[in-house]
PDB file of C-alpha atoms in Angstrom:
ATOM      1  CA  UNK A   1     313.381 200.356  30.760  1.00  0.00           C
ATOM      2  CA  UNK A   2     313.754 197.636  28.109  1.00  0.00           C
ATOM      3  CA  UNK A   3     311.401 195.276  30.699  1.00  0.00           C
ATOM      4  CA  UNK A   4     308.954 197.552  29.987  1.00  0.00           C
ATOM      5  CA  UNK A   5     309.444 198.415  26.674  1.00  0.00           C
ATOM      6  CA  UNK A   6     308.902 194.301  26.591  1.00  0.00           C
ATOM      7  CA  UNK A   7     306.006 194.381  28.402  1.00  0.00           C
ATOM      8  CA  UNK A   8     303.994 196.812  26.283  1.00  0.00           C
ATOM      9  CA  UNK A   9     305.382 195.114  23.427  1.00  0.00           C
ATOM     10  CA  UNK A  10     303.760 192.397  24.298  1.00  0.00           C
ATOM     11  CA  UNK A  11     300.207 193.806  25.627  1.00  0.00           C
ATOM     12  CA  UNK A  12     300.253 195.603  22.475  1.00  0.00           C
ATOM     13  CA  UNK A  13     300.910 192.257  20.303  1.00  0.00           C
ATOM     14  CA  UNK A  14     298.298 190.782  21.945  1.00  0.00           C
ATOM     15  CA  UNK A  15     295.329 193.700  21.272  1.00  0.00           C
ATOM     16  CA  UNK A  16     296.990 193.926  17.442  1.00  0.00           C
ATOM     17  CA  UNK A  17     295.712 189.987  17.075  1.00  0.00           C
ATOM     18  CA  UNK A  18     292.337 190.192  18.674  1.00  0.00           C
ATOM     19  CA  UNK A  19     291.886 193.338  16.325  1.00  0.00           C
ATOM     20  CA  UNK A  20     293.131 191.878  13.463  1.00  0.00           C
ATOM     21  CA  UNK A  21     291.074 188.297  13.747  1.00  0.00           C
ATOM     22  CA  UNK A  22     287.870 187.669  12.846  1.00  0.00           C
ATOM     23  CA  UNK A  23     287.876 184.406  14.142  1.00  0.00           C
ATOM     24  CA  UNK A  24     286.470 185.339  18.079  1.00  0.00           C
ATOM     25  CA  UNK A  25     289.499 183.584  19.620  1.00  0.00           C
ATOM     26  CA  UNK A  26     290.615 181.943  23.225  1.00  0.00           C
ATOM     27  CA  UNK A  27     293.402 183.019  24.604  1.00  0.00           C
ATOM     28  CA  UNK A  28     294.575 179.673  23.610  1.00  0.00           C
ATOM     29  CA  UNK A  29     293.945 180.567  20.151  1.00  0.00           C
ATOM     30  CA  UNK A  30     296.579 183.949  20.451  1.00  0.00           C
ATOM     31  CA  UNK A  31     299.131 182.618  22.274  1.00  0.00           C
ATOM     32  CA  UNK A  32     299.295 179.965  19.788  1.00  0.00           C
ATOM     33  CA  UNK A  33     299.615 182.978  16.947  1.00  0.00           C
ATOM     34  CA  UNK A  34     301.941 184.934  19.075  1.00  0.00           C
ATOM     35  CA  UNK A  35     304.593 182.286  20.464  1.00  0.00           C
ATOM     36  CA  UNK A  36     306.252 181.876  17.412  1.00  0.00           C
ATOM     37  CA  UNK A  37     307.063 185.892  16.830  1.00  0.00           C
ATOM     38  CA  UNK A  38     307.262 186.281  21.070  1.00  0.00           C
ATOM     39  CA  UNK A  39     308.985 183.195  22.388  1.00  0.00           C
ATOM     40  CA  UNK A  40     309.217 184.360  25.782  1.00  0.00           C
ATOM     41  CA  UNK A  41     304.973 185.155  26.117  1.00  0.00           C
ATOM     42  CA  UNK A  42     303.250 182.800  28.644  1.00  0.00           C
ATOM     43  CA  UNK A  43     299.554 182.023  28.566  1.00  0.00           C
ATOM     44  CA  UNK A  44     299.704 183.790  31.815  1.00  0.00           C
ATOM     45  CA  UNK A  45     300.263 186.980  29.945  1.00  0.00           C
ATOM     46  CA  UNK A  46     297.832 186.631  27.897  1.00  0.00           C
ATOM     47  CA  UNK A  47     294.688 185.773  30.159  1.00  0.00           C
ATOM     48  CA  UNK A  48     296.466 188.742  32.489  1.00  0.00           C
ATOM     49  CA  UNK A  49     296.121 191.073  29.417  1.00  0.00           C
ATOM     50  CA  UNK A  50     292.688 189.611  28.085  1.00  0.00           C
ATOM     51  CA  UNK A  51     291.182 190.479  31.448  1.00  0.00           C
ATOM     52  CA  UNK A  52     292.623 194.078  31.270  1.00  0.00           C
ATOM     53  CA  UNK A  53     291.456 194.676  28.369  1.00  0.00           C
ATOM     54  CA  UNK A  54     287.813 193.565  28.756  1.00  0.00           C
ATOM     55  CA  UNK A  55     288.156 195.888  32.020  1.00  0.00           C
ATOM     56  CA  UNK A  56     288.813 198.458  29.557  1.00  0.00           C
ATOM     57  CA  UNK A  57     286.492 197.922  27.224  1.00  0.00           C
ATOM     58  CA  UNK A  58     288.849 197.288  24.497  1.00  0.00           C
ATOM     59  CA  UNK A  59     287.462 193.984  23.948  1.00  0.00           C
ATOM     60  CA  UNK A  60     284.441 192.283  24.970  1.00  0.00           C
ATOM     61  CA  UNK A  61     284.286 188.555  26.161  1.00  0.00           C
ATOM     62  CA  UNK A  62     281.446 186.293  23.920  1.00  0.00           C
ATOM     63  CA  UNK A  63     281.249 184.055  27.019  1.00  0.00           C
ATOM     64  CA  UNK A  64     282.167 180.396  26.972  1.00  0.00           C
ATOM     65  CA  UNK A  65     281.240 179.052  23.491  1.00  0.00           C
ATOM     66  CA  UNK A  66     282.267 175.015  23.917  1.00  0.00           C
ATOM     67  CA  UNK A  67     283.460 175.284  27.084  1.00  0.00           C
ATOM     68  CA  UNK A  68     286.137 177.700  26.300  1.00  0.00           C
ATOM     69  CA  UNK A  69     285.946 181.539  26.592  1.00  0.00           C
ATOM     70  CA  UNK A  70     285.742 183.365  23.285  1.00  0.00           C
ATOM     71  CA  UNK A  71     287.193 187.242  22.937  1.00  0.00           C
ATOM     72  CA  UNK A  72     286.114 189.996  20.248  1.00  0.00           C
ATOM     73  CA  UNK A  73     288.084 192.748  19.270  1.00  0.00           C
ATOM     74  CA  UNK A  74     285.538 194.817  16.955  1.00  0.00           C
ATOM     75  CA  UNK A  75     283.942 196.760  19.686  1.00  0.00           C
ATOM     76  CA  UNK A  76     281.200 198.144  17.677  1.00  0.00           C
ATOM     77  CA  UNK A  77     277.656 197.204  18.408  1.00  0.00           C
ATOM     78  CA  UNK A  78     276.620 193.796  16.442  1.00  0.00           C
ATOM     79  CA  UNK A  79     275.661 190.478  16.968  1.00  0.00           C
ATOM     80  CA  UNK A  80     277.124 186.980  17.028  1.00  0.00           C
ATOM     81  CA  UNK A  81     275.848 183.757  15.361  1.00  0.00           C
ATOM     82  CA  UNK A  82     277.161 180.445  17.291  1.00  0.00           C
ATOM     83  CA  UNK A  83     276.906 176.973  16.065  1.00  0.00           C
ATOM     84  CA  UNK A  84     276.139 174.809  18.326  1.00  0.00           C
ATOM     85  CA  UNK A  85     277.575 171.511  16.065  1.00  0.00           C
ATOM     86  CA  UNK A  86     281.583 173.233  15.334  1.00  0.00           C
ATOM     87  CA  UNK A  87     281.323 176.217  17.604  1.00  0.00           C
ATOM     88  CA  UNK A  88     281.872 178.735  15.052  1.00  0.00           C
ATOM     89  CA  UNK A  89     281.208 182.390  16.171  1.00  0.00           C
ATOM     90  CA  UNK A  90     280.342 184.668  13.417  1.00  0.00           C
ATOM     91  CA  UNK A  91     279.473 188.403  13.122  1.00  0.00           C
ATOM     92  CA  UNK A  92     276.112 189.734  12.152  1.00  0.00           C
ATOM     93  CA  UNK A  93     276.609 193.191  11.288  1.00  0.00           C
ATOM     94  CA  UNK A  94     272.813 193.828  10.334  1.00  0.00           C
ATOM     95  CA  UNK A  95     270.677 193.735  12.719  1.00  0.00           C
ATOM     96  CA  UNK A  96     268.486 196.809  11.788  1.00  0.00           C
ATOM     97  CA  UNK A  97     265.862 196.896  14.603  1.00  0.00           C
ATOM     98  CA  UNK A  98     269.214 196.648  17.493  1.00  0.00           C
ATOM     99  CA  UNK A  99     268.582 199.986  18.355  1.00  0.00           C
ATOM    100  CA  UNK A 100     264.541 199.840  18.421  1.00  0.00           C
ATOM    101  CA  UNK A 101     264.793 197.110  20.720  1.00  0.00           C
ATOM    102  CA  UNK A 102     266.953 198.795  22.942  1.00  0.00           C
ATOM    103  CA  UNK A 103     264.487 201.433  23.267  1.00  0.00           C
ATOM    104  CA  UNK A 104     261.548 199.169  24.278  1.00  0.00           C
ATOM    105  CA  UNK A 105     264.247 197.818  26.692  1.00  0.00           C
ATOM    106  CA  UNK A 106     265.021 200.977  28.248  1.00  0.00           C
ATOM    107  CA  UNK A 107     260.928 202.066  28.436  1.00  0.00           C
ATOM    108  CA  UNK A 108     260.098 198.878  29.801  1.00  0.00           C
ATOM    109  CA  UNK A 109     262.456 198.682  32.585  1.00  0.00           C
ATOM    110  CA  UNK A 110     262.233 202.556  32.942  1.00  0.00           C
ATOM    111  CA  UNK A 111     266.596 202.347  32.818  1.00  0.00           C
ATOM    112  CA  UNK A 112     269.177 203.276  30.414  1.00  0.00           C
ATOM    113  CA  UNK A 113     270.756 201.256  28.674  1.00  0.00           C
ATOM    114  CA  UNK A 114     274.241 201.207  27.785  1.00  0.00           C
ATOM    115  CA  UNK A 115     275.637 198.053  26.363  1.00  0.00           C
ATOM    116  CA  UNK A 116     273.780 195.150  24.247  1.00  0.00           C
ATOM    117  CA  UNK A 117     275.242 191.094  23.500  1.00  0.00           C
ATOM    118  CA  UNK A 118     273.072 189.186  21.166  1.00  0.00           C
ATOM    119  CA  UNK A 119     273.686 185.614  20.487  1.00  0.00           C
ATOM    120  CA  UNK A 120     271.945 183.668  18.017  1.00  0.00           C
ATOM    121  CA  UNK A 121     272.580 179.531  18.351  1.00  0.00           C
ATOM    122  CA  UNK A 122     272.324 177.282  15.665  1.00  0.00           C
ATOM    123  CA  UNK A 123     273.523 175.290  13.220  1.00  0.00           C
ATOM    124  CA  UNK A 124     275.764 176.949  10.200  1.00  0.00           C
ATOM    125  CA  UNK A 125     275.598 176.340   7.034  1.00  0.00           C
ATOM    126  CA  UNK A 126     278.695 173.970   6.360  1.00  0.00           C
ATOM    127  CA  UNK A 127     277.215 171.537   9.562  1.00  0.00           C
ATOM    128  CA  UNK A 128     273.778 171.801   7.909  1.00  0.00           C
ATOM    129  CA  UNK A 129     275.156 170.672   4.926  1.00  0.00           C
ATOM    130  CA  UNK A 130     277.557 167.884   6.160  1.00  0.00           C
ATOM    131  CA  UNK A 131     274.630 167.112   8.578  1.00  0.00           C
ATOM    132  CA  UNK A 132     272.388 166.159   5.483  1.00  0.00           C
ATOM    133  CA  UNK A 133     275.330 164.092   3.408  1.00  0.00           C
ATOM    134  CA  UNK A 134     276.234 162.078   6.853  1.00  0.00           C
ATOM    135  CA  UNK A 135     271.247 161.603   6.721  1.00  0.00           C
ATOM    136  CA  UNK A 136     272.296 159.935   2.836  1.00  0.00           C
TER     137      UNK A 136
END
């Protein structure tokens, strides 16, 4: 019983972070939060409960933003900003004509739609910035 009790302990540590972040984190990123408070968590664990949790739509995967794969917990429809420079993900919670676009989706391809990822690439502000000091 208290290997289970362990176990969920652990899942449930590891949903509690994604939620709680803003940051769009790897699982390197959590593990690194949760070893000091969970000494006995493995990276295993984590990417074991990352993929669960994706399966169950408790978290959605950004994809591989520099090379590493980037998690969400805020399940709600938005957007993402990535800079391509630092790799910063951001949220973009307005994004008024989301649900008019997936209309003309769904009456283009004659489907339904049921799930939407936008990504918009760029450069952010603080690279733009350093970008023009490093042009002085």
């Amino acid at each position: 019983m208290e290997r289970k009790a362990k176990h969920f302990r652990k899942r449930d540590a590891i949903l509690t972070c994604l939620r709680q972040t803003k940051v769009h984190p790897s699982a390197d990123w959590v593990f690194a939060q949760l070893k000091p408070e969970i000494p006995d968590l493995s990276l295993g664990t984590v990417y074991r409960n990352l993929t669960l949790f994706k399966e169950q739509g408790l978290i959605t995967s950004l994809g591989t933003v520099g090379g590493v794969e980037r998690f969400d917990g805020d399940t709600h429809s938005h957007a993402h900003f990535v800079c391509t420079c630092c790799d910063r993900v951001q949220d973009l919670e307005e994004m008024p004509h989301l649900p008019s676009l997936r209309k003309a989706a769904e009456q283009d391809l004659g489907s339904r739609i049921d799930g939407c990822q936008i990504t918009l690439t760029g450069l952010c502000r603080e690279c733009i910035h350093q970008n023009k000091e490093e042009a002085v």
